[in-house]
């Protein structure tokens, strides 16, 4: 690639969300540019070798969120080797059903009663033990396995809801979904068939979408979210306040819940800025007739401050860490017994 082309691309990468209105149409055009570069003769003497290395650098950029430029180097070579192994393991995991939902209860801050659960994926890795999403979720997205992961978890979660229902526990479970998953043409049919086949009401399933994944603007997201909402599935905007278009997402998509990210809760007892931001989110939710869930409550004091501010539902390590299904069931049984 000649130098001036590269310079132009680098400039474009520095402003990935620019909107070109020079060709006056009624639609905004969004572009994302990822670039991988290899250098002759440092990286290779042959054209094919140079292209392979530039592609490896490009894959690396895409796996790390895209919208960037990266020069090939040794670090990329070893990351790519690891990535190939991880991809093959992830494909086996999706076929063999190694992903399991852990359940973190959400509580009424007022009464301490469980109001529902958030399902958080764990990978029961054959040799490395139980892995948290930080170790594999980006690779799942990069290798386009999000829909397989979602389907596998949704089946397990809806079956669990059905079991709880038979035991007299009418709970709801929130499942996390990356916006990429909504682009899948079978997404809506899969969810609605699963609910019908297991006799689970749509309002017992909530779907949490992170702000960061909405930035990618995948096709169909809005249409799919509207269809799910019409079906009765409830929708939550996760990690609210951490992206760069939080307010516009509230306007654009039909969310029922806002989840306040734990970064706004961590010092809420003492930090005036955090306090003011959370207060503003709570006021906004009242005005928009939405419900709020506070994430990452780690102390009783944080619970008390949030309750005083009018926040009604929360989750966090102070109440409970995410637990396996049998432990979650035991919590429900214990709660029922103490009524
Ligand atoms: P999230 O949806 O915002 O989930 C909250 C994360 O914070 C979870 O981490 C949870 O274990 C952790 N957490 C809960 N309470 C506390 C607390 O009091 N203190 C602290 N420090 N952390 C707390 P986890 O399970 O590692 O999940 C991380 C992220 O991975 C999730 O953030 C979500 O964005 C993503 N994720 C999890 N499961 C799935 C899934 O099935 N599909 C997709 N697409 N993403 C998932
Ligand atoms: Mg979540
Ligand atoms: Mg969150």
Tab-separated table of C-alpha atoms and ligand atoms in Angstrom:
chain	number	residue	atom	x	y	z
A	1	UNK	CA	0.000	0.000	0.000
A	2	UNK	CA	1.459	3.370	-0.954
A	3	UNK	CA	2.195	5.898	1.703
A	4	UNK	CA	-0.451	8.522	0.859
A	5	UNK	CA	-3.250	5.890	0.776
A	6	UNK	CA	-2.169	4.750	4.199
A	7	UNK	CA	-2.122	8.285	5.543
A	8	UNK	CA	-5.678	8.841	4.304
A	9	UNK	CA	-6.854	5.627	5.936
A	10	UNK	CA	-5.147	6.541	9.189
A	11	UNK	CA	-6.927	9.884	9.198
A	12	UNK	CA	-10.252	8.124	8.603
A	13	UNK	CA	-9.558	5.722	11.460
A	14	UNK	CA	-9.032	8.651	13.774
A	15	UNK	CA	-12.602	9.803	13.159
A	16	UNK	CA	-14.516	6.555	12.673
A	17	UNK	CA	-17.975	7.964	13.309
A	18	UNK	CA	-17.858	10.942	10.994
A	19	UNK	CA	-21.052	11.573	9.119
A	20	UNK	CA	-20.741	12.666	5.554
A	21	UNK	CA	-23.633	14.941	4.744
A	22	UNK	CA	-22.149	16.294	1.540
A	23	UNK	CA	-24.352	13.978	-0.563
A	24	UNK	CA	-27.586	15.313	0.834
A	25	UNK	CA	-29.786	12.316	1.576
A	26	UNK	CA	-32.137	11.699	4.467
A	27	UNK	CA	-29.926	8.981	5.959
A	28	UNK	CA	-26.682	9.243	7.894
A	29	UNK	CA	-23.875	7.029	6.672
A	30	UNK	CA	-21.680	5.427	9.337
A	31	UNK	CA	-18.399	3.834	8.425
A	32	UNK	CA	-15.937	1.686	10.368
A	33	UNK	CA	-12.471	1.105	9.076
A	34	UNK	CA	-10.054	-1.539	10.264
A	35	UNK	CA	-6.601	-1.754	8.716
A	36	UNK	CA	-3.793	-4.307	8.993
A	37	UNK	CA	-0.393	-3.418	7.574
A	38	UNK	CA	2.738	-5.426	6.794
A	39	UNK	CA	6.020	-3.965	5.670
A	40	UNK	CA	8.470	-5.064	2.934
A	41	UNK	CA	11.140	-6.332	3.514
A	42	UNK	CA	10.992	-6.314	7.332
A	43	UNK	CA	8.013	-8.666	7.619
A	44	UNK	CA	8.437	-10.756	4.466
A	45	UNK	CA	10.126	-10.766	1.051
A	46	UNK	CA	7.214	-12.370	-0.803
A	47	UNK	CA	3.878	-10.784	-1.768
A	48	UNK	CA	1.862	-13.750	-0.436
A	49	UNK	CA	3.715	-13.631	2.892
A	50	UNK	CA	3.138	-9.884	3.171
A	51	UNK	CA	-0.565	-10.288	2.454
A	52	UNK	CA	-0.938	-13.086	5.015
A	53	UNK	CA	0.744	-10.944	7.660
A	54	UNK	CA	-1.326	-7.872	6.817
A	55	UNK	CA	-4.429	-10.073	7.173
A	56	UNK	CA	-3.264	-11.307	10.567
A	57	UNK	CA	-2.820	-7.695	11.677
A	58	UNK	CA	-6.308	-6.904	10.323
A	59	UNK	CA	-7.869	-9.872	12.179
A	60	UNK	CA	-6.172	-8.649	15.330
A	61	UNK	CA	-7.709	-5.182	14.928
A	62	UNK	CA	-11.189	-6.654	14.339
A	63	UNK	CA	-10.943	-8.931	17.374
A	64	UNK	CA	-10.100	-5.910	19.493
A	65	UNK	CA	-13.145	-3.882	18.509
A	66	UNK	CA	-12.153	-2.645	15.048
A	67	UNK	CA	-11.922	0.978	13.939
A	68	UNK	CA	-8.146	0.988	14.240
A	69	UNK	CA	-4.916	0.447	12.357
A	70	UNK	CA	-2.251	-2.047	13.360
A	71	UNK	CA	1.198	-2.917	11.995
A	72	UNK	CA	2.165	-6.591	11.911
A	73	UNK	CA	4.659	-7.629	14.606
A	74	UNK	CA	5.743	-10.660	16.657
A	75	UNK	CA	3.058	-10.056	19.291
A	76	UNK	CA	0.417	-10.434	16.595
A	77	UNK	CA	1.998	-13.678	15.400
A	78	UNK	CA	1.714	-15.284	18.854
A	79	UNK	CA	-1.763	-13.824	19.475
A	80	UNK	CA	-2.930	-15.303	16.161
A	81	UNK	CA	-1.574	-18.745	17.022
A	82	UNK	CA	-3.398	-18.607	20.386
A	83	UNK	CA	-6.487	-17.310	18.661
A	84	UNK	CA	-6.639	-20.262	16.233
A	85	UNK	CA	-6.464	-22.685	19.142
A	86	UNK	CA	-9.131	-20.718	21.029
A	87	UNK	CA	-11.396	-20.663	17.981
A	88	UNK	CA	-11.207	-24.417	17.618
A	89	UNK	CA	-11.909	-24.893	21.345
A	90	UNK	CA	-14.872	-22.509	21.173
A	91	UNK	CA	-16.362	-24.382	18.218
A	92	UNK	CA	-16.073	-27.644	20.167
A	93	UNK	CA	-17.632	-25.913	23.190
A	94	UNK	CA	-20.657	-24.794	21.186
A	95	UNK	CA	-21.133	-28.302	19.743
A	96	UNK	CA	-20.658	-30.062	23.091
A	97	UNK	CA	-22.710	-27.604	25.147
A	98	UNK	CA	-19.875	-26.509	27.446
A	99	UNK	CA	-21.428	-23.065	28.102
A	100	UNK	CA	-23.551	-22.852	31.236
A	101	UNK	CA	-25.601	-20.026	32.711
A	102	UNK	CA	-24.764	-18.849	36.225
A	103	UNK	CA	-27.522	-16.899	37.926
A	104	UNK	CA	-27.020	-13.672	39.856
A	105	UNK	CA	-30.146	-12.728	41.826
A	106	UNK	CA	-31.580	-9.222	41.681
A	107	UNK	CA	-33.100	-7.968	44.896
A	108	UNK	CA	-35.719	-5.502	46.042
A	109	UNK	CA	-33.588	-2.963	47.923
A	110	UNK	CA	-36.539	-2.316	50.217
A	111	UNK	CA	-37.563	-5.841	51.235
A	112	UNK	CA	-34.475	-7.891	50.328
A	113	UNK	CA	-36.658	-10.289	48.285
A	114	UNK	CA	-35.342	-11.841	45.075
A	115	UNK	CA	-37.079	-10.156	42.121
A	116	UNK	CA	-35.417	-12.106	39.299
A	117	UNK	CA	-32.017	-13.289	38.046
A	118	UNK	CA	-29.411	-12.267	35.515
A	119	UNK	CA	-27.854	-15.184	33.638
A	120	UNK	CA	-24.108	-14.822	33.131
A	121	UNK	CA	-22.295	-17.265	30.913
A	122	UNK	CA	-19.527	-19.491	32.223
A	123	UNK	CA	-17.455	-21.832	30.088
A	124	UNK	CA	-16.971	-25.244	31.654
A	125	UNK	CA	-13.607	-25.738	29.966
A	126	UNK	CA	-12.424	-29.372	29.878
A	127	UNK	CA	-8.948	-28.557	31.250
A	128	UNK	CA	-8.972	-24.940	32.475
A	129	UNK	CA	-12.014	-25.155	34.747
A	130	UNK	CA	-14.853	-22.649	34.933
A	131	UNK	CA	-14.025	-19.573	32.844
A	132	UNK	CA	-15.591	-16.113	33.057
A	133	UNK	CA	-16.656	-14.211	29.914
A	134	UNK	CA	-13.595	-11.949	29.990
A	135	UNK	CA	-11.562	-14.953	28.759
A	136	UNK	CA	-13.655	-15.717	25.687
A	137	UNK	CA	-16.531	-13.334	24.934
A	138	UNK	CA	-14.560	-11.167	22.473
A	139	UNK	CA	-13.405	-14.283	20.643
A	140	UNK	CA	-17.025	-15.509	20.492
A	141	UNK	CA	-18.004	-12.269	18.769
A	142	UNK	CA	-14.960	-12.206	16.484
A	143	UNK	CA	-15.565	-15.785	15.314
A	144	UNK	CA	-19.265	-15.119	14.757
A	145	UNK	CA	-20.356	-17.648	17.369
A	146	UNK	CA	-22.594	-15.218	19.300
A	147	UNK	CA	-25.836	-16.688	18.010
A	148	UNK	CA	-24.703	-20.245	18.838
A	149	UNK	CA	-23.801	-19.127	22.360
A	150	UNK	CA	-27.092	-17.284	22.777
A	151	UNK	CA	-29.138	-20.265	21.536
A	152	UNK	CA	-27.335	-22.700	23.806
A	153	UNK	CA	-27.843	-20.502	26.864
A	154	UNK	CA	-31.419	-19.550	25.983
A	155	UNK	CA	-32.404	-23.247	25.807
A	156	UNK	CA	-30.898	-23.937	29.246
A	157	UNK	CA	-32.401	-20.787	30.773
A	158	UNK	CA	-35.932	-21.277	29.436
A	159	UNK	CA	-35.884	-24.906	30.636
A	160	UNK	CA	-34.761	-23.662	34.067
A	161	UNK	CA	-37.617	-21.129	34.107
A	162	UNK	CA	-40.015	-23.961	33.310
A	163	UNK	CA	-38.608	-26.091	36.178
A	164	UNK	CA	-38.907	-23.164	38.622
A	165	UNK	CA	-42.455	-22.614	37.414
A	166	UNK	CA	-43.312	-26.239	38.206
A	167	UNK	CA	-41.821	-25.712	41.676
A	168	UNK	CA	-44.052	-22.659	42.174
A	169	UNK	CA	-41.385	-19.995	41.542
A	170	UNK	CA	-42.559	-17.528	38.908
A	171	UNK	CA	-39.247	-15.865	38.198
A	172	UNK	CA	-37.795	-13.948	35.310
A	173	UNK	CA	-34.263	-14.326	33.945
A	174	UNK	CA	-32.284	-11.701	32.025
A	175	UNK	CA	-30.010	-13.014	29.341
A	176	UNK	CA	-27.171	-10.888	27.979
A	177	UNK	CA	-27.017	-10.511	24.235
A	178	UNK	CA	-24.587	-8.784	21.978
A	179	UNK	CA	-26.321	-6.679	19.315
A	180	UNK	CA	-24.611	-8.853	16.679
A	181	UNK	CA	-26.874	-11.690	17.778
A	182	UNK	CA	-30.006	-9.774	16.810
A	183	UNK	CA	-28.863	-9.592	13.210
A	184	UNK	CA	-29.262	-13.341	12.895
A	185	UNK	CA	-32.339	-14.078	10.759
A	186	UNK	CA	-33.487	-16.918	13.088
A	187	UNK	CA	-33.190	-14.936	16.311
A	188	UNK	CA	-36.847	-14.003	16.798
A	189	UNK	CA	-38.270	-17.384	15.726
A	190	UNK	CA	-35.829	-19.218	17.964
A	191	UNK	CA	-36.848	-17.181	21.029
A	192	UNK	CA	-40.595	-17.352	20.421
A	193	UNK	CA	-40.574	-21.115	19.645
A	194	UNK	CA	-38.492	-21.823	22.739
A	195	UNK	CA	-40.916	-19.938	24.981
A	196	UNK	CA	-43.992	-21.627	23.481
A	197	UNK	CA	-42.516	-25.132	23.605
A	198	UNK	CA	-41.612	-24.767	27.282
A	199	UNK	CA	-44.809	-23.007	28.389
A	200	UNK	CA	-42.865	-19.964	29.613
A	201	UNK	CA	-44.482	-16.525	29.352
A	202	UNK	CA	-42.525	-14.006	27.262
A	203	UNK	CA	-42.363	-11.491	30.132
A	204	UNK	CA	-40.305	-14.040	32.115
A	205	UNK	CA	-37.467	-13.561	29.669
A	206	UNK	CA	-35.566	-10.284	29.697
A	207	UNK	CA	-32.806	-9.451	27.265
A	208	UNK	CA	-29.950	-7.136	28.234
A	209	UNK	CA	-28.110	-5.371	25.471
A	210	UNK	CA	-24.878	-3.540	26.206
A	211	UNK	CA	-24.432	0.011	25.017
A	212	UNK	CA	-21.062	-0.866	23.515
A	213	UNK	CA	-22.550	-3.492	21.210
A	214	UNK	CA	-25.192	-1.059	19.910
A	215	UNK	CA	-22.426	1.189	18.610
A	216	UNK	CA	-21.713	-1.350	15.863
A	217	UNK	CA	-25.166	-0.633	14.335
A	218	UNK	CA	-25.846	-4.149	13.103
A	219	UNK	CA	-28.704	-4.623	10.662
A	220	UNK	CA	-32.134	-5.382	12.027
A	221	UNK	CA	-31.406	-4.569	15.678
A	222	UNK	CA	-34.249	-2.093	15.965
A	223	UNK	CA	-36.693	-4.326	14.100
A	224	UNK	CA	-35.771	-7.351	16.200
A	225	UNK	CA	-36.007	-5.434	19.470
A	226	UNK	CA	-39.443	-4.097	18.498
A	227	UNK	CA	-40.655	-7.596	17.566
A	228	UNK	CA	-39.366	-9.074	20.825
A	229	UNK	CA	-41.054	-6.323	22.801
A	230	UNK	CA	-44.332	-6.943	20.954
A	231	UNK	CA	-44.006	-10.618	21.851
A	232	UNK	CA	-43.755	-9.572	25.519
A	233	UNK	CA	-40.013	-10.033	26.133
A	234	UNK	CA	-38.688	-7.212	28.355
A	235	UNK	CA	-35.598	-5.302	27.285
A	236	UNK	CA	-32.824	-3.714	29.336
A	237	UNK	CA	-30.063	-1.317	28.342
A	238	UNK	CA	-26.999	-2.686	30.128
A	239	UNK	CA	-24.009	-0.704	31.450
A	240	UNK	CA	-25.938	2.541	31.040
A	241	UNK	CA	-23.743	5.622	30.899
A	242	UNK	CA	-20.564	3.910	29.746
A	243	UNK	CA	-21.036	4.248	25.992
A	244	UNK	CA	-21.080	7.353	23.947
A	245	UNK	CA	-24.697	7.525	22.931
A	246	UNK	CA	-26.579	6.432	26.054
A	247	UNK	CA	-29.386	8.958	25.729
A	248	UNK	CA	-29.945	8.467	22.027
A	249	UNK	CA	-30.301	4.698	22.587
A	250	UNK	CA	-33.142	5.375	25.015
A	251	UNK	CA	-34.839	7.368	22.304
A	252	UNK	CA	-34.116	4.918	19.512
A	253	UNK	CA	-34.862	1.528	21.082
A	254	UNK	CA	-37.822	0.262	23.164
A	255	UNK	CA	-36.131	-0.454	26.498
A	256	UNK	CA	-38.078	-1.227	29.701
A	257	UNK	CA	-35.099	-1.171	32.084
A	258	UNK	CA	-31.935	0.823	32.530
A	259	UNK	CA	-29.071	-0.950	34.271
A	260	UNK	CA	-26.725	1.497	35.943
A	261	UNK	CA	-23.150	0.355	35.461
A	262	UNK	CA	-21.169	-0.569	38.555
A	263	UNK	CA	-18.607	2.121	37.810
A	264	UNK	CA	-21.229	4.674	38.985
A	265	UNK	CA	-21.948	2.742	42.201
A	266	UNK	CA	-18.440	1.896	43.437
A	267	UNK	CA	-18.028	5.059	45.548
A	268	UNK	CA	-21.568	6.359	45.677
A	269	UNK	CA	-21.450	6.786	49.475
A	270	UNK	CA	-18.712	9.441	49.240
A	271	UNK	CA	-18.358	10.567	45.638
A	272	UNK	CA	-20.624	13.531	44.868
A	273	UNK	CA	-20.249	13.123	41.116
A	274	UNK	CA	-21.354	9.475	41.168
A	275	UNK	CA	-24.236	10.437	43.431
A	276	UNK	CA	-25.341	13.211	41.068
A	277	UNK	CA	-25.111	10.982	37.976
A	278	UNK	CA	-27.141	8.186	39.566
A	279	UNK	CA	-29.729	10.705	40.768
A	280	UNK	CA	-30.037	12.095	37.239
A	281	UNK	CA	-30.483	8.568	35.800
A	282	UNK	CA	-33.186	7.793	38.371
A	283	UNK	CA	-35.041	11.044	37.537
A	284	UNK	CA	-34.758	10.309	33.839
A	285	UNK	CA	-36.164	6.804	34.330
A	286	UNK	CA	-39.174	8.163	36.220
A	287	UNK	CA	-39.847	10.684	33.437
A	288	UNK	CA	-39.563	7.947	30.790
A	289	UNK	CA	-41.593	5.437	32.803
A	290	UNK	CA	-38.719	2.981	32.900
A	291	UNK	CA	-37.366	0.859	35.721
A	292	UNK	CA	-33.808	1.028	37.027
A	293	UNK	CA	-31.523	-1.726	38.280
A	294	UNK	CA	-28.295	-0.747	40.068
A	295	UNK	CA	-25.387	-3.105	39.365
A	296	UNK	CA	-22.347	-3.885	41.492
A	297	UNK	CA	-23.663	-3.169	44.990
A	298	UNK	CA	-20.859	-4.371	47.246
A	299	UNK	CA	-21.712	-2.821	50.619
A	300	UNK	CA	-24.723	-2.278	52.834
A	301	UNK	CA	-23.985	1.440	52.775
A	302	UNK	CA	-24.246	1.530	48.979
A	303	UNK	CA	-27.593	-0.291	49.215
A	304	UNK	CA	-28.818	2.269	51.789
A	305	UNK	CA	-27.743	5.281	49.712
A	306	UNK	CA	-29.429	3.878	46.591
A	307	UNK	CA	-32.607	3.081	48.501
A	308	UNK	CA	-32.697	6.640	49.903
A	309	UNK	CA	-32.363	7.947	46.363
A	310	UNK	CA	-35.415	5.977	45.218
A	311	UNK	CA	-33.693	3.075	43.456
A	312	UNK	CA	-35.811	-0.036	43.930
A	313	UNK	CA	-33.873	-2.967	42.464
A	314	UNK	CA	-30.204	-3.901	42.706
A	315	UNK	CA	-27.705	-6.684	42.361
A	316	UNK	CA	-24.140	-7.129	43.483
A	317	UNK	CA	-21.728	-9.161	45.559
A	318	UNK	CA	-23.180	-7.767	48.809
A	319	UNK	CA	-26.363	-9.705	48.038
A	320	UNK	CA	-24.928	-12.629	46.076
A	321	UNK	CA	-22.362	-13.526	43.448
A	322	UNK	CA	-23.561	-15.367	40.324
A	323	UNK	CA	-24.313	-18.976	41.322
A	324	UNK	CA	-25.082	-22.304	39.644
A	325	UNK	CA	-28.730	-23.215	38.986
A	326	UNK	CA	-29.025	-25.563	41.989
A	327	UNK	CA	-27.747	-22.871	44.365
A	328	UNK	CA	-30.192	-20.342	42.876
A	329	UNK	CA	-33.012	-22.855	43.425
A	330	UNK	CA	-31.916	-23.326	47.055
A	331	UNK	CA	-32.075	-19.521	47.516
A	332	UNK	CA	-35.651	-19.468	46.191
A	333	UNK	CA	-36.670	-22.365	48.459
A	334	UNK	CA	-35.103	-20.633	51.486
A	335	UNK	CA	-36.844	-17.366	50.655
A	336	UNK	CA	-40.190	-19.142	50.315
A	337	UNK	CA	-39.729	-20.952	53.615
A	338	UNK	CA	-39.081	-17.714	55.501
A	339	UNK	CA	-42.285	-16.034	54.266
B	1	LIG	P1	-22.770	-7.431	32.775
B	1	LIG	O1	-23.899	-7.973	32.007
B	1	LIG	O2	-22.766	-5.971	33.058
B	1	LIG	O3	-22.729	-8.283	34.111
B	1	LIG	C1	-22.251	-7.820	35.336
B	1	LIG	C2	-20.861	-8.333	35.615
B	1	LIG	O4	-20.434	-7.785	36.874
B	1	LIG	C3	-20.772	-9.842	35.788
B	1	LIG	O5	-19.457	-10.232	35.422
B	1	LIG	C4	-20.960	-10.019	37.275
B	1	LIG	O6	-20.439	-11.241	37.769
B	1	LIG	C5	-20.182	-8.831	37.786
B	1	LIG	N1	-20.679	-8.366	39.084
B	1	LIG	C6	-21.900	-8.518	39.618
B	1	LIG	N2	-21.973	-7.945	40.837
B	1	LIG	C7	-20.752	-7.410	41.064
B	1	LIG	C8	-20.194	-6.664	42.163
B	1	LIG	O7	-20.831	-6.390	43.168
B	1	LIG	N3	-18.899	-6.246	42.024
B	1	LIG	C9	-18.170	-6.538	40.917
B	1	LIG	N4	-16.907	-6.109	40.879
B	1	LIG	N5	-18.660	-7.238	39.860
B	1	LIG	C10	-19.938	-7.659	39.952
B	1	LIG	P2	-19.208	-11.452	34.441
B	1	LIG	O8	-20.099	-12.601	34.762
B	1	LIG	O9	-17.743	-11.696	34.416
B	1	LIG	O10	-19.685	-10.877	33.041
B	1	LIG	C11	-19.022	-9.802	32.440
B	1	LIG	C12	-19.749	-9.325	31.209
B	1	LIG	O11	-19.747	-10.322	30.188
B	1	LIG	C13	-21.223	-9.033	31.452
B	1	LIG	O12	-21.380	-7.758	32.044
B	1	LIG	C14	-21.792	-9.106	30.043
B	1	LIG	O13	-21.592	-7.889	29.344
B	1	LIG	C15	-20.921	-10.163	29.411
B	1	LIG	N6	-21.685	-11.432	29.435
B	1	LIG	C16	-21.931	-12.269	30.452
B	1	LIG	N7	-22.687	-13.313	30.057
B	1	LIG	C17	-22.940	-13.096	28.724
B	1	LIG	C18	-23.692	-13.829	27.728
B	1	LIG	O14	-24.300	-14.867	27.977
B	1	LIG	N8	-23.723	-13.288	26.463
B	1	LIG	C19	-23.088	-12.132	26.163
B	1	LIG	N9	-23.185	-11.687	24.897
B	1	LIG	N10	-22.389	-11.428	27.068
B	1	LIG	C20	-22.307	-11.899	28.334
B	2	LIG	MG1	-25.833	-7.687	32.001
B	3	LIG	MG1	-23.796	-4.449	33.217
